Structure formats: structure tokens, C-alpha cells
XYZ file of C-alpha atoms in Angstrom:
718
model
C 113.335 174.501 102.095
C 111.828 177.334 104.120
C 108.858 176.426 106.272
C 106.102 178.894 107.049
C 105.201 179.494 110.617
C 101.677 179.762 111.945
C 98.687 177.497 111.997
C 97.228 178.066 108.515
C 98.878 176.106 105.725
C 99.308 177.799 102.332
C 98.357 175.318 99.568
C 100.257 177.295 96.911
C 103.437 177.264 98.974
C 103.183 173.547 99.613
C 102.405 172.862 95.956
C 105.538 174.783 94.985
C 107.526 172.782 97.535
C 106.276 169.517 96.022
C 107.141 170.751 92.532
C 110.619 171.502 93.840
C 110.870 167.948 95.228
C 109.948 166.488 91.834
C 112.309 168.803 89.962
C 115.169 167.951 92.328
C 114.750 164.190 92.168
C 114.559 164.350 88.358
C 117.610 166.599 88.094
C 119.765 164.824 90.670
C 119.111 161.318 89.301
C 119.223 162.257 85.613
C 115.717 160.875 85.032
C 114.047 161.853 81.783
C 110.489 161.823 83.110
C 109.081 162.394 86.586
C 105.512 161.968 87.838
C 104.218 162.933 91.293
C 101.062 161.222 92.581
C 99.098 162.141 95.709
C 96.374 160.271 97.580
C 93.793 162.757 98.935
C 92.752 162.079 102.551
C 89.908 159.597 102.799
C 89.944 158.749 99.069
C 90.840 155.559 97.197
C 91.852 157.314 93.974
C 95.480 158.329 93.368
C 95.865 161.623 91.487
C 98.647 162.719 89.166
C 99.565 166.092 90.670
C 102.726 167.145 88.827
C 104.715 165.911 85.828
C 108.098 166.693 84.346
C 109.492 165.777 80.946
C 106.243 164.489 79.444
C 103.052 165.965 77.995
C 99.629 165.733 79.602
C 98.357 163.812 76.553
C 100.799 160.983 77.195
C 100.242 161.019 80.966
C 96.437 161.233 80.661
C 95.678 157.512 81.294
C 97.261 157.836 84.734
C 95.715 161.094 85.942
C 93.382 159.063 88.174
C 94.471 155.646 89.473
C 92.466 153.459 91.875
C 94.733 152.503 94.759
C 93.925 148.817 94.216
C 95.435 148.947 90.695
C 98.415 146.704 90.030
C 100.940 149.185 88.659
C 104.392 150.203 89.950
C 103.403 153.315 91.926
C 100.517 151.648 93.795
C 102.663 148.582 94.486
C 105.394 150.836 95.867
C 102.844 152.518 98.130
C 101.359 149.248 99.397
C 104.755 147.679 100.019
C 106.364 150.925 101.247
C 109.461 150.280 99.183
C 111.043 151.257 95.883
C 109.997 149.269 92.794
C 112.635 149.052 90.024
C 112.100 147.815 86.446
C 115.242 147.666 84.350
C 113.895 146.572 80.957
C 110.875 146.574 78.704
C 110.714 142.786 79.080
C 110.448 143.006 82.875
C 107.862 145.763 82.581
C 105.693 143.662 80.255
C 106.061 140.573 82.466
C 105.179 142.236 85.764
C 102.791 144.909 84.487
C 101.312 143.756 81.171
C 98.787 146.595 80.960
C 101.516 149.199 81.268
C 103.569 147.332 78.670
C 100.683 147.516 76.192
C 100.142 151.237 76.598
C 103.858 152.173 76.626
C 105.635 149.544 74.477
C 108.959 151.382 74.511
C 112.408 150.779 75.936
C 112.905 152.615 79.210
C 113.711 151.957 82.861
C 111.382 152.855 85.694
C 111.488 153.425 89.430
C 108.473 153.989 91.664
C 108.867 155.054 95.286
C 106.333 155.881 98.020
C 105.916 159.261 99.679
C 105.605 157.942 103.211
C 106.484 158.659 106.789
C 106.108 156.494 109.883
C 102.316 156.746 109.883
C 100.946 157.658 106.446
C 101.441 156.834 102.774
C 100.807 160.160 101.036
C 101.418 159.143 97.429
C 104.312 158.171 95.200
C 106.887 159.302 92.649
C 107.580 157.596 89.306
C 110.820 158.186 87.394
C 111.831 157.052 83.898
C 115.308 156.737 82.385
C 116.505 155.917 78.855
C 117.828 152.408 78.279
C 121.431 153.518 78.361
C 121.076 153.957 82.125
C 122.899 151.122 83.972
C 120.673 148.096 84.696
C 120.593 148.904 88.420
C 120.152 152.096 90.367
C 123.317 153.284 92.042
C 123.441 153.671 95.790
C 123.566 157.450 95.383
C 120.470 157.410 93.167
C 118.526 155.300 95.646
C 119.520 157.555 98.532
C 118.522 160.629 96.514
C 115.109 159.152 95.678
C 114.496 158.123 99.281
C 115.595 161.522 100.612
C 113.341 163.391 98.182
C 110.409 161.125 99.070
C 110.945 161.795 102.773
C 111.118 165.494 102.012
C 107.883 165.302 100.025
C 106.178 163.409 102.844
C 107.297 166.129 105.236
C 105.722 168.797 103.038
C 102.481 166.833 102.940
C 102.533 166.250 106.694
C 102.932 169.988 107.231
C 100.131 170.729 104.763
C 97.813 168.254 106.472
C 98.589 169.886 109.806
C 97.194 173.120 108.404
C 94.065 171.393 107.214
C 94.514 172.145 103.498
C 96.309 169.497 101.424
C 98.283 170.861 98.437
C 95.990 169.632 95.640
C 95.334 172.475 93.226
C 92.800 172.037 90.428
C 91.781 168.985 88.490
C 94.720 169.001 86.060
C 98.297 168.017 86.882
C 100.882 170.754 86.988
C 103.442 170.459 84.175
C 106.917 171.494 85.271
C 108.732 173.563 82.685
C 112.199 172.581 81.570
C 115.081 174.632 82.954
C 116.229 177.386 80.572
C 119.358 179.509 80.630
C 118.915 182.538 82.848
C 120.361 184.816 80.191
C 119.969 184.635 76.435
C 122.035 186.518 73.894
C 119.762 188.124 71.260
C 122.626 188.171 68.800
C 123.213 184.444 69.237
C 119.493 183.738 68.920
C 119.325 185.689 65.661
C 122.421 183.915 64.394
C 120.924 180.506 65.230
C 117.704 181.431 63.413
C 119.640 182.554 60.357
C 121.713 179.381 60.405
C 118.599 177.192 60.464
C 116.923 179.162 57.685
C 119.979 178.841 55.411
C 120.195 175.070 55.758
C 119.251 173.206 52.556
C 117.613 170.450 54.627
C 114.377 170.686 56.557
C 114.337 171.040 60.308
C 111.723 171.869 62.890
C 111.237 171.744 66.654
C 108.397 170.153 68.624
C 107.558 170.733 72.266
C 106.856 167.770 74.532
C 103.193 167.974 73.574
C 104.089 167.403 69.909
C 103.333 170.964 68.752
C 105.615 172.698 66.255
C 107.484 175.602 67.860
C 109.868 176.332 64.941
C 110.193 175.266 61.317
C 112.642 176.490 58.685
C 111.896 177.366 55.078
C 113.352 174.157 53.649
C 111.024 172.114 55.859
C 107.901 174.067 54.855
C 108.823 173.514 51.210
C 109.244 169.773 51.794
C 105.953 169.281 53.625
C 104.019 171.671 51.406
C 102.558 173.912 54.106
C 103.490 177.336 55.421
C 104.808 178.162 58.860
C 101.647 180.125 59.702
C 99.573 176.956 59.284
C 101.992 174.659 61.111
C 103.208 176.641 64.120
C 101.464 175.678 67.342
C 99.916 172.586 65.782
C 100.823 168.909 65.804
C 102.081 167.788 62.370
C 99.762 164.763 62.157
C 96.766 166.979 62.912
C 97.495 169.432 60.084
C 99.020 167.310 57.344
C 96.522 164.698 56.178
C 99.233 162.411 54.828
C 100.770 162.163 58.329
C 97.550 160.919 59.945
C 98.747 157.424 60.627
C 99.163 156.013 64.169
C 102.734 154.984 63.308
C 103.871 158.577 62.954
C 102.392 159.778 66.239
C 103.715 156.644 67.903
C 107.282 157.579 66.898
C 106.829 160.933 68.611
C 105.528 159.178 71.777
C 108.504 156.825 71.718
C 110.922 159.750 71.438
C 109.365 161.484 74.456
C 108.993 158.429 76.709
C 112.164 156.514 75.822
C 114.334 159.597 75.127
C 115.895 157.919 72.131
C 116.142 159.021 68.485
C 113.404 157.577 66.299
C 112.458 157.925 62.661
C 109.823 157.191 60.076
C 109.229 157.649 56.371
C 106.024 159.205 55.063
C 104.654 159.432 51.544
C 103.634 162.968 50.656
C 101.205 162.789 47.740
C 101.624 162.089 45.007
C 105.048 160.404 45.173
C 107.438 162.278 47.488
C 108.955 160.150 50.227
C 110.223 162.090 53.227
C 112.381 160.813 56.061
C 111.693 162.286 59.511
C 114.394 161.801 62.153
C 113.461 162.772 65.734
C 116.059 163.744 68.359
C 114.538 164.281 71.833
C 115.733 165.811 75.080
C 114.078 167.147 78.257
C 112.770 170.295 76.535
C 111.403 168.982 73.247
C 112.257 167.246 69.988
C 114.403 168.364 67.060
C 113.212 166.955 63.743
C 115.374 166.505 60.645
C 113.414 166.214 57.366
C 115.013 165.023 54.125
C 113.866 163.382 50.887
C 114.086 159.624 51.297
C 115.684 157.056 49.006
C 113.354 155.042 46.845
C 112.414 151.547 48.027
C 115.124 149.014 47.462
C 117.946 151.545 47.310
C 120.572 152.408 49.913
C 120.217 155.520 52.058
C 122.266 158.559 51.212
C 125.907 158.246 52.148
C 125.838 161.349 54.285
C 122.717 160.337 56.226
C 123.228 160.244 59.981
C 120.964 159.272 62.843
C 118.354 156.526 62.942
C 117.604 154.892 59.629
C 114.138 155.807 58.364
C 111.575 153.054 58.273
C 109.383 152.635 55.178
C 105.910 154.200 55.350
C 102.958 152.012 56.314
C 100.804 150.713 53.458
C 97.906 153.063 54.156
C 97.189 156.112 56.287
C 94.624 155.707 59.002
C 92.836 158.611 60.690
C 92.993 157.682 64.386
C 95.994 158.865 66.387
C 98.245 156.495 68.262
C 97.494 158.220 71.577
C 93.771 157.594 71.161
C 94.376 153.929 70.318
C 96.658 153.457 73.312
C 94.134 155.170 75.574
C 91.389 152.867 74.286
C 93.592 149.841 74.973
C 94.410 151.116 78.440
C 90.739 151.671 79.229
C 89.841 148.190 77.940
C 92.381 146.498 80.190
C 91.303 148.604 83.170
C 87.613 147.809 82.622
C 88.444 144.104 82.595
C 89.321 144.408 86.292
C 86.389 146.637 87.327
C 83.777 144.892 89.440
C 80.429 146.619 90.054
C 78.596 149.219 88.005
C 79.797 152.009 90.288
C 83.409 150.904 89.788
C 82.923 150.894 86.015
C 81.301 154.330 86.135
C 84.029 155.916 88.247
C 86.775 154.360 86.123
C 85.193 155.586 82.892
C 84.630 159.067 84.310
C 88.226 159.346 85.451
C 89.628 158.045 82.145
C 87.446 159.386 79.332
C 87.583 163.109 80.065
C 91.398 163.431 80.244
C 92.220 160.723 77.685
C 89.674 161.214 74.889
C 89.191 164.971 74.836
C 85.627 165.809 75.958
C 85.051 168.482 78.563
C 82.195 166.586 80.207
C 80.634 163.147 80.274
C 77.673 161.342 81.756
C 77.026 157.617 81.946
C 73.374 156.577 82.168
C 72.152 153.038 82.800
C 68.750 151.650 81.825
C 66.991 150.543 85.014
C 63.301 149.818 85.554
C 62.196 151.592 82.400
C 64.255 154.724 83.040
C 67.721 156.092 82.293
C 69.515 156.857 85.542
C 72.809 158.720 85.840
C 75.511 156.435 87.214
C 78.316 158.985 87.157
C 79.221 162.259 85.482
C 82.047 164.761 85.138
C 82.184 168.347 83.949
C 78.460 169.175 84.162
C 76.916 170.853 87.196
C 74.789 168.554 89.295
C 71.596 170.524 88.760
C 72.031 170.212 84.998
C 72.542 166.456 85.201
C 69.401 166.151 87.303
C 67.379 167.340 84.316
C 68.063 164.199 82.306
C 68.344 161.785 85.229
C 65.527 159.205 85.509
C 64.105 160.049 82.062
C 61.679 157.329 80.868
C 63.016 155.124 78.089
C 59.948 156.078 76.054
C 60.621 159.825 76.377
C 61.760 162.053 73.554
C 65.108 162.980 75.098
C 68.201 162.379 73.038
C 69.582 160.009 75.643
C 66.496 157.822 75.283
C 66.218 158.239 71.496
C 69.677 156.897 70.719
C 69.086 153.916 73.001
C 65.753 153.197 71.320
C 67.221 153.361 67.799
C 70.700 152.002 68.593
C 72.216 154.707 66.357
C 74.841 157.124 67.755
C 74.239 160.846 67.238
C 77.006 163.415 66.821
C 76.459 167.193 66.932
C 79.512 169.292 66.158
C 77.845 172.558 67.141
C 74.706 174.062 68.637
C 73.511 174.790 65.103
C 73.662 171.082 64.244
C 71.529 170.298 67.273
C 69.030 173.058 66.532
C 68.740 171.961 62.898
C 67.208 168.735 64.175
C 64.729 170.755 66.272
C 65.789 168.911 69.383
C 65.470 170.017 72.977
C 68.788 171.535 74.136
C 67.878 173.201 77.419
C 69.570 170.529 79.533
C 72.759 170.659 77.457
C 73.213 174.421 77.331
C 76.665 174.487 78.882
C 78.401 172.776 75.950
C 79.042 173.540 72.279
C 79.229 169.990 70.823
C 77.913 166.577 71.861
C 78.111 162.870 71.189
C 75.282 160.540 72.251
C 76.353 156.910 72.196
C 73.967 154.010 72.850
C 75.272 151.116 74.929
C 74.214 147.624 73.839
C 75.513 144.270 75.076
C 74.414 140.999 73.440
C 71.672 142.909 71.644
C 70.181 144.292 74.875
C 70.044 148.001 75.788
C 72.354 148.839 78.678
C 72.426 152.640 78.754
C 73.729 155.799 77.079
C 77.069 157.605 77.159
C 76.922 161.387 76.659
C 80.071 163.358 75.845
C 80.170 167.168 75.840
C 82.747 169.534 74.330
C 83.108 173.180 75.336
C 83.999 174.209 71.752
C 82.561 173.235 68.368
C 83.975 169.819 67.542
C 83.789 168.305 64.045
C 83.596 164.530 64.469
C 85.733 162.968 61.734
C 84.654 159.489 60.564
C 87.615 157.857 62.304
C 86.809 159.571 65.597
C 83.187 158.483 65.330
C 84.371 154.917 64.829
C 86.680 155.201 67.839
C 83.917 156.552 70.094
C 81.533 153.862 68.866
C 84.125 151.220 69.777
C 84.472 152.894 73.160
C 80.714 152.643 73.662
C 80.706 148.929 72.791
C 83.517 148.283 75.237
C 81.717 150.219 77.962
C 78.425 148.402 77.300
C 80.019 144.987 77.780
C 81.696 146.099 80.998
C 78.511 147.654 82.365
C 76.466 144.525 81.610
C 79.069 142.338 83.303
C 79.178 144.700 86.278
C 75.413 144.436 86.669
C 75.654 140.671 86.994
C 78.394 141.144 89.555
C 76.287 143.609 91.536
C 73.322 141.220 91.563
C 75.458 138.356 92.830
C 77.153 140.641 95.332
C 73.793 141.771 96.725
C 72.671 138.167 97.141
C 75.968 137.154 98.735
C 75.896 140.144 101.069
C 72.395 139.269 102.228
C 73.428 135.646 102.862
C 76.573 136.716 104.728
C 74.665 139.128 106.933
C 72.084 136.489 107.780
C 74.832 134.190 109.060
C 76.667 136.760 111.198
C 75.222 138.124 114.467
C 73.180 141.273 113.899
C 74.401 142.708 117.165
C 76.488 141.523 120.098
C 75.005 141.228 123.588
C 75.827 144.035 126.004
C 77.721 142.676 128.983
C 78.663 144.436 132.186
C 82.397 145.074 132.508
C 83.077 144.419 128.819
C 83.120 146.693 125.741
C 83.372 145.296 122.201
C 83.983 146.279 118.568
C 83.745 144.065 115.508
C 84.611 144.249 111.836
C 83.869 141.933 108.930
C 85.411 142.594 105.498
C 85.027 140.125 102.642
C 87.947 139.427 100.310
C 88.615 141.866 97.480
C 87.681 139.423 94.716
C 84.831 137.059 93.977
C 81.330 137.150 95.461
C 82.357 138.946 98.678
C 81.222 135.908 100.646
C 83.300 133.564 102.716
C 83.576 131.426 105.780
C 84.963 133.834 108.389
C 82.806 134.483 111.451
C 82.819 135.997 114.907
C 80.430 135.732 117.863
C 80.001 136.794 121.474
C 77.859 134.489 123.615
C 76.410 135.339 127.019
C 76.785 132.287 129.289
C 75.754 133.630 132.704
C 75.837 137.051 134.414
C 79.519 136.638 135.184
C 80.958 135.128 131.988
C 80.805 135.189 128.202
C 82.440 133.333 125.317
C 84.005 135.080 122.291
C 84.639 133.013 119.174
C 86.252 133.698 115.830
C 86.731 131.190 113.024
C 87.542 130.660 109.371
C 85.985 127.971 107.174
C 88.071 127.000 104.141
C 86.875 128.606 100.893
C 85.143 131.716 99.524
C 81.844 130.468 98.212
C 78.275 129.709 99.325
C 79.288 126.230 100.547
C 81.866 127.760 102.893
C 79.328 130.306 104.116
C 76.718 127.613 104.756
C 79.198 125.512 106.746
C 80.242 128.627 108.638
C 76.638 129.016 109.786
C 76.616 125.434 111.071
C 79.939 125.843 112.883
C 78.840 129.091 114.503
C 75.564 127.473 115.641
C 77.429 124.506 117.113
C 79.911 126.730 118.959
C 77.057 128.859 120.267
C 75.109 125.846 121.559
C 78.064 124.175 123.322
C 79.383 127.463 124.789
C 75.965 128.400 126.185
C 75.932 125.076 128.060
C 79.012 126.179 130.015
C 81.573 123.804 128.441
C 85.217 124.980 128.652
C 86.798 126.243 125.364
C 88.658 122.979 124.654
C 85.459 120.943 125.021
C 83.528 123.367 122.786
C 86.095 122.801 120.037
C 86.140 119.009 120.500
C 82.345 118.727 120.246
C 82.195 121.056 117.225
C 84.968 119.040 115.590
C 82.948 115.821 115.922
C 79.979 117.520 114.270
C 82.084 118.675 111.317
C 83.472 115.194 110.788
C 79.937 113.788 110.824
C 78.865 116.335 108.169
C 81.673 115.153 105.810
C 81.781 118.529 104.078
C 85.394 118.129 102.950
C 86.154 121.634 104.282
C 88.423 122.379 107.230
C 87.861 125.099 109.817
C 90.106 127.032 112.160
C 88.594 128.420 115.343
C 89.613 130.268 118.489
C 87.454 130.179 121.633
C 87.909 132.615 124.526
C 85.945 132.310 127.762
C 85.864 135.647 129.585
C 85.248 136.166 133.285
C 85.958 139.898 133.768
C 85.115 139.776 137.487
C 87.797 137.130 138.042
C 90.372 138.982 135.894
C 91.302 136.072 133.686
C 90.349 134.428 130.391
C 90.550 130.850 129.120
C 91.601 130.032 125.560
C 91.615 127.069 123.173
C 92.493 127.047 119.474
C 92.012 124.791 116.473
C 94.740 125.869 114.073
C 93.800 129.547 114.346
C 96.046 132.664 114.520
C 96.850 133.484 118.146
C 95.045 136.319 119.957
C 96.782 139.588 120.828
C 96.661 141.171 124.270
C 97.374 144.826 125.044
C 97.914 145.478 128.735
C 96.731 148.731 130.332
C 100.320 150.020 130.429
C 100.611 149.634 126.619
C 102.682 146.460 126.635
C 101.318 144.243 123.851
C 101.996 140.590 123.215
C 100.925 137.522 121.280
C 99.038 135.168 123.626
C 100.669 131.732 123.654
C 97.888 129.160 123.160
C 98.821 125.499 122.509
C 97.980 124.749 118.843
C 95.237 122.278 118.056
C 94.311 120.420 114.876
C 91.965 122.115 112.406
C 88.322 121.139 112.846
C 87.005 118.515 110.435
C 90.151 116.392 110.088
C 90.230 113.913 112.995
C 87.010 113.226 114.951
C 89.026 112.187 118.028
C 91.264 115.279 118.167
C 91.644 116.901 121.582
C 92.017 120.611 122.388
C 93.801 122.126 125.402
C 92.351 124.966 127.453
C 94.797 127.501 128.962
C 94.145 130.270 131.477
C 95.643 133.769 130.968
C 95.446 136.804 133.313
C 93.224 139.580 131.914
C 93.566 142.787 133.970
C 90.948 145.566 133.857
C 91.516 147.909 130.900
C 93.241 145.242 128.797
C 92.334 144.958 125.090
C 92.014 141.501 123.542
C 92.072 141.113 119.733
C 90.683 137.962 118.084
C 90.962 137.900 114.284
C 91.150 135.707 111.207
C 94.243 135.317 109.069
C 93.066 137.827 106.455
C 94.271 140.561 108.811
C 97.885 139.418 108.563
C 98.327 137.038 105.623
C 99.045 138.140 102.048
C 101.116 136.745 99.149
C 104.792 137.547 99.562
C 104.375 138.802 103.141
C 106.203 137.029 105.975
C 103.576 135.935 108.539
C 105.746 136.542 111.602
C 106.661 140.036 110.392
C 103.021 140.819 109.607
C 101.900 139.626 113.048
C 104.634 141.689 114.681
C 103.491 144.762 112.751
C 99.917 144.147 113.911
C 101.135 143.890 117.517
C 102.835 147.283 117.146
C 99.716 148.806 115.605
C 97.563 147.520 118.490
C 100.090 148.913 120.964
C 99.801 152.358 119.309
C 96.043 152.396 118.787
C 94.836 150.280 121.698
C 94.909 153.102 124.188
C 92.176 155.073 122.426
C 89.036 155.542 124.448
C 86.674 154.415 121.672
C 87.226 150.739 120.778
C 85.622 151.384 117.365
C 88.566 153.672 116.553
C 90.965 150.882 117.486
C 89.177 148.472 115.142
C 89.356 151.032 112.312
C 93.075 151.514 112.904
C 93.791 147.770 112.695
C 91.803 147.425 109.469
C 93.533 150.454 107.919
C 96.868 148.927 108.863
C 95.950 145.677 107.092
C 94.878 147.538 103.969
C 98.106 149.545 103.866
C 100.293 146.511 104.346
C 99.020 144.397 101.437
C 96.096 143.931 99.050
C 93.217 142.017 100.640
C 93.161 138.450 99.323
C 91.170 136.906 102.182
C 88.206 137.704 104.397
C 88.785 139.566 107.650
C 86.814 138.943 110.825
C 87.858 140.908 113.909
C 86.453 141.188 117.424
C 88.009 143.462 120.040
C 87.193 143.192 123.755
C 88.163 145.560 126.559
C 87.671 144.586 130.190
C 86.698 146.926 132.972
C 84.172 148.872 130.848
C 80.438 148.790 130.499
C 79.058 147.382 127.295
């Protein structure tokens, strides 16, 4: 690949280079589908940037993915390794949500776009089931090489200050076509297809008809002018059943022939056989045998399944998108999380050009999130009183959804439209949970949009699902606010400023639950020449653990202020915990600092060891004799050790949330943290070092435990 010289990166050139990476990895590995995801700098939302071998409609549920999601590409990014799924059964077992939305037979690989320092995104590849159950060595090496190449492109783009993210929609890579086409052969092929006595047509990957012969138009009862450029199930009423669209989706995703039988009124049964490849789908249409009889002797390809008992009106894609959204909302926490998830899913997956989610708060409707409308327009209906005459308030007051397929429909009702003047059709959906008003969902369409009864039912179901999630998220937010206030009251508001010592601290609650736990840190001034740093972890993630943490921190503070050595501080605190009989155990690390004397004294009660970065960059784990956890044995003793602490050294005290995670080897994780401190510890600002260590922990594994961190550098003024 040619690289541009100069300081200014060209986003178009880098985007083309990434497209080339995706095209190459798909072509060289024989994958049927390829998806390229990028993580914009500073964001927590993964974006689908380019796709090959699949339509945007099918890929829509994954255009925006929170990085904390549990799906193959985010797992590959967190673990920095390739994830391989060799069967539908394994996919459903490890990723049940993905198995629900794509219940087809295929194999999948997800690999991270990463270099030594940064995870830039990931690539997902799909193969048909006739691929061997394991990737070959050559395939793995190809995937890894292409990912390294992609990371290099992104590193170069970042160096120019303009990452290669173009537009809000993913780029769809076109299938390779022959460089030269013979007009005579094309005409001959067209004549051949028109002379066939059986029906045949071609669909692109988006399901639209690109060719249909005369026999097929006769069989389906519609002319080519009506059908070309349209999806069959959108034009032919008797094909509007989710089963039929689902067979098309299966053909595209699984790259395997599929079939179905449809009943064309009044009594004509037609068999549709679908044969997919990377460029589209060939469809063979023939009259079907009557029920109970054998298929024609000359029939080839997949045997046609009987038609479903009745034809519904909602497409399979819409139903799958609704299911995907439901499972995603089940994992959303606060109202803001729900709002962002809905905004990122509804617009690409359900067809509107714009949306706004409003929540009822303190007698007003306030905008939680929106997409597609300019901010100044949204401001016009933000904070509208619930008693106002706006449509957003009216539908919430009545509980009845309102659908307007055009501006004329809206004007016929003599309703105010000034704040909706950028759209041509609207849906206003009230949100109720357990009979209580929650808010309003507004959807806008940039073209007139007739809302069929089935679509109205689907959107109403969507509103009910969103209302339940929003109500649950409100309860979560209320509990989170209370927990946050309690946690903050138990941690020191600020650390004392000490001569010859600079500090930085971080506290991050676990990713789940009430965001409250038993981790703590403290820095205690003892006398002008010494201080005590403490970090600890009380068992549990609940108010009881937090309350005990406050008692432990108070006890440590009192004993350390009296000048007791670290081992004695732990012994006295241990006796207090045993007297309290809380049933909870506590780990704790005490460090007594005397910067003027260039040494520190340590004692530990079952706590992760401290890390020490020397001024020359050498970084090590400090060897402190282990002691029993506090709260187990009232007579336990704790040893104090003395360690040299030269000026300019950085000392890191932390809780196990910084290194522990399910499936992660503790020694390897601690070693990785040592290396990260060695790289980052030389920065002048200790706050930057703390940020680097936390980012490292987040990259390495999902956060399942609280993190408390205190960094200390000697030889600097606080």
C-alpha cells in the first residue's frame, strides 16, 4: 500500500486503504461476509464503518455497538485475540443475543485491529458451514496480517489528526466484477433467460429485484416495471410473511440455498428456490406440487417448504431488529444508557430519518436524546409542560399513539407543525409502564410514509418495550445517585498536601450493581516529616460493605495518626473488625512514608502488593510478607518491612479490581500492570499516570470489581 508523505492525513485515502484491507481479508480467506468496526478516539461506541457481502438492512443492528457489549468483536478487542465460533450451537451458547437475531448456520471469526498501544476496532468474518471446523494456519496468519495492516493505516491517520470515519452510514463494498464484458454474451444470456419456460429472477444483497424473466412475471402476476428495484415481499401482498423474508436473510448470511412455498391467490402454489453468492441471489420459481404429493421428478435444489398458515404484514428484519433491541435494553442501566442505545438502534434498524426520546420529569417533557433533528429544532419541544397542547404532551395525556403519513395529515388536524418542519411524516408514541406515564417517542421520516396497520402495531410494541426499560432505568439512576452520595461521603474529599510528596487517586466502582463497594484509599498526615498511605478492600458490593469500609478507614486513620508502625495499625484494626462481628473480611495495605529519610515501611493484610517505579524506569513488585485478612483471627500479627524509596520514585497502591478479572491470570495481569507503570510512570503529571493505569485495566478486561488507586511520587511538592 502506498503511504502519503507530509503531515496532513487524507481521510478519503485512509478510508480507501481500510476498504482494501477488508476486501483483501475477505478475498484471501474465502469469507462470505466481512464487517469492519472502528472505535473513534475518546468514544465508547464501536461503529460499523465498512461491510462486504451483506446489505445494510441486515447489518443495521450492529451499526453502533457499546464497547461493553458481550459480542464477538468487542470480546476480541478486550482480549486482544481472535475469537472463533465454528457452529450455530456454539454461537447460541456463548452469544445468545446474536443467536436470536441471526439463527442461521454459519461460522464466525472476530479479530482486533490493534498495535502495541491501541485497540482501534475489529473485523468480523463469516463463512458458510461447509468451511472446515477450524481456521487453517494460513487463514489465521492472513487475518492477523490484515488486522496489523489496518491498525497501521489507523495509526497513520491518527498521526495526521483526522481519523478515517466518513459519514454516519457504513460503506458497502461492491462485489468484484469482470473487467471486460462481452455485449454479445450478455444479450445471449438475456435471451436464454427469457426463453426458459420456468421463472427466474435475480436479487441483489439488499433483496431488490435486478432482473426477472417473462415466465416469472407471469407466475407472480406482476410486470417487470412494477417489480424491478423493489423487494418482492414489499410489492406482492401474498409474500408479506416473515418466513419469506427470513429465507432471503438466511441465504445472504449463511450463503446456502434456501426455499419456500407461497400461495398466490386464489389457489396457485409457487416454489421459490434461492441460490446465493457474494454478488446476489438467483431465484428459481416453479409451480409447486399440491400438499401430500411428491415433488416433480426433475426438481433440483432445496426442497420447497409448505407455506405458513397465514400471511402476516411485518417483515422478518423488523421482527429480528425488535428482538435485538429488546435483548440490548435488558442490559442497559441508566436512562442515558437507554436513550443512547435506542437512538443508535432505532434510526438504522426501523427506518425513520430522525428520532427524539422525551421523559416526563417534574411536570415537563425533557429530551433525553435525539438523532437526525438539528439541536435548535429539538430545543423547541424540550421542557414542554405536560399540560401543554403540543403533540408530544397530547399523546402522553391520552395514551393514544398518533401517526401522520404526510404534512397534509398533520395540517388536517389543525396541529402546530412549526417545530417539526424538517420532516414529511411522523409517529408520536406515548410511553407507559405499569399504567404510569414515562415519556414520548417521536419518529420522523424525510418522505411521506403510509403507516400500515402492522407497522403501527410494531412501533406500538417498540414503545411499550422502551417504556419498561426507561422506567427501570429511572429506578437504577435513583439508586445510583444515592449510592454515589454515600460512597463519596466515605472517601476523603481531598488528600492533604505534603512537602516532598505528590499524589494522584482514582476510584471507579464496579460495572454492575449499585456502583457502591468497599474499596477505599487514604493519605494521613502524621507529623511534618511523615505520612501514612492506606488502601483497602472490604468484601462485597453493597451498603453493608460500604458502611464497614467507613469504619475500617476511620480505625486506620486513628491508629496511623498516633504514630503506630504499619503492622501495629493493621493488628489494632483487625481486633476492631473481629469485635464488630460483621462477617465480612477486609484486605488492607499500609505504607508509612518518610520522604526525607528516603525509605518507606509496609505491612499488608492479604492485599495485592504495591508497585515501585524507580527514577531510572526500572519497575518492580514490592515484596511484602503476606498477612491474614482482617476480621478472621483477632490475634493475627502483621510484619512491617522497610524498603528504600529514592527521590523521584513512583509508588502505586491499588485494589485487586485493577488486575483481577474472570479468565485472566493474576500473575500475567500484574506483570502487564508493571509494564504499563514502567511506560507511563515517567510522565511529569501524576494524574496522567493514573489515567494510563486505569485505561490499561479497562482495555485488559471488563470491570467486575471496584478499583481504588493511589499514586505517590517522592521528591516533589504536593
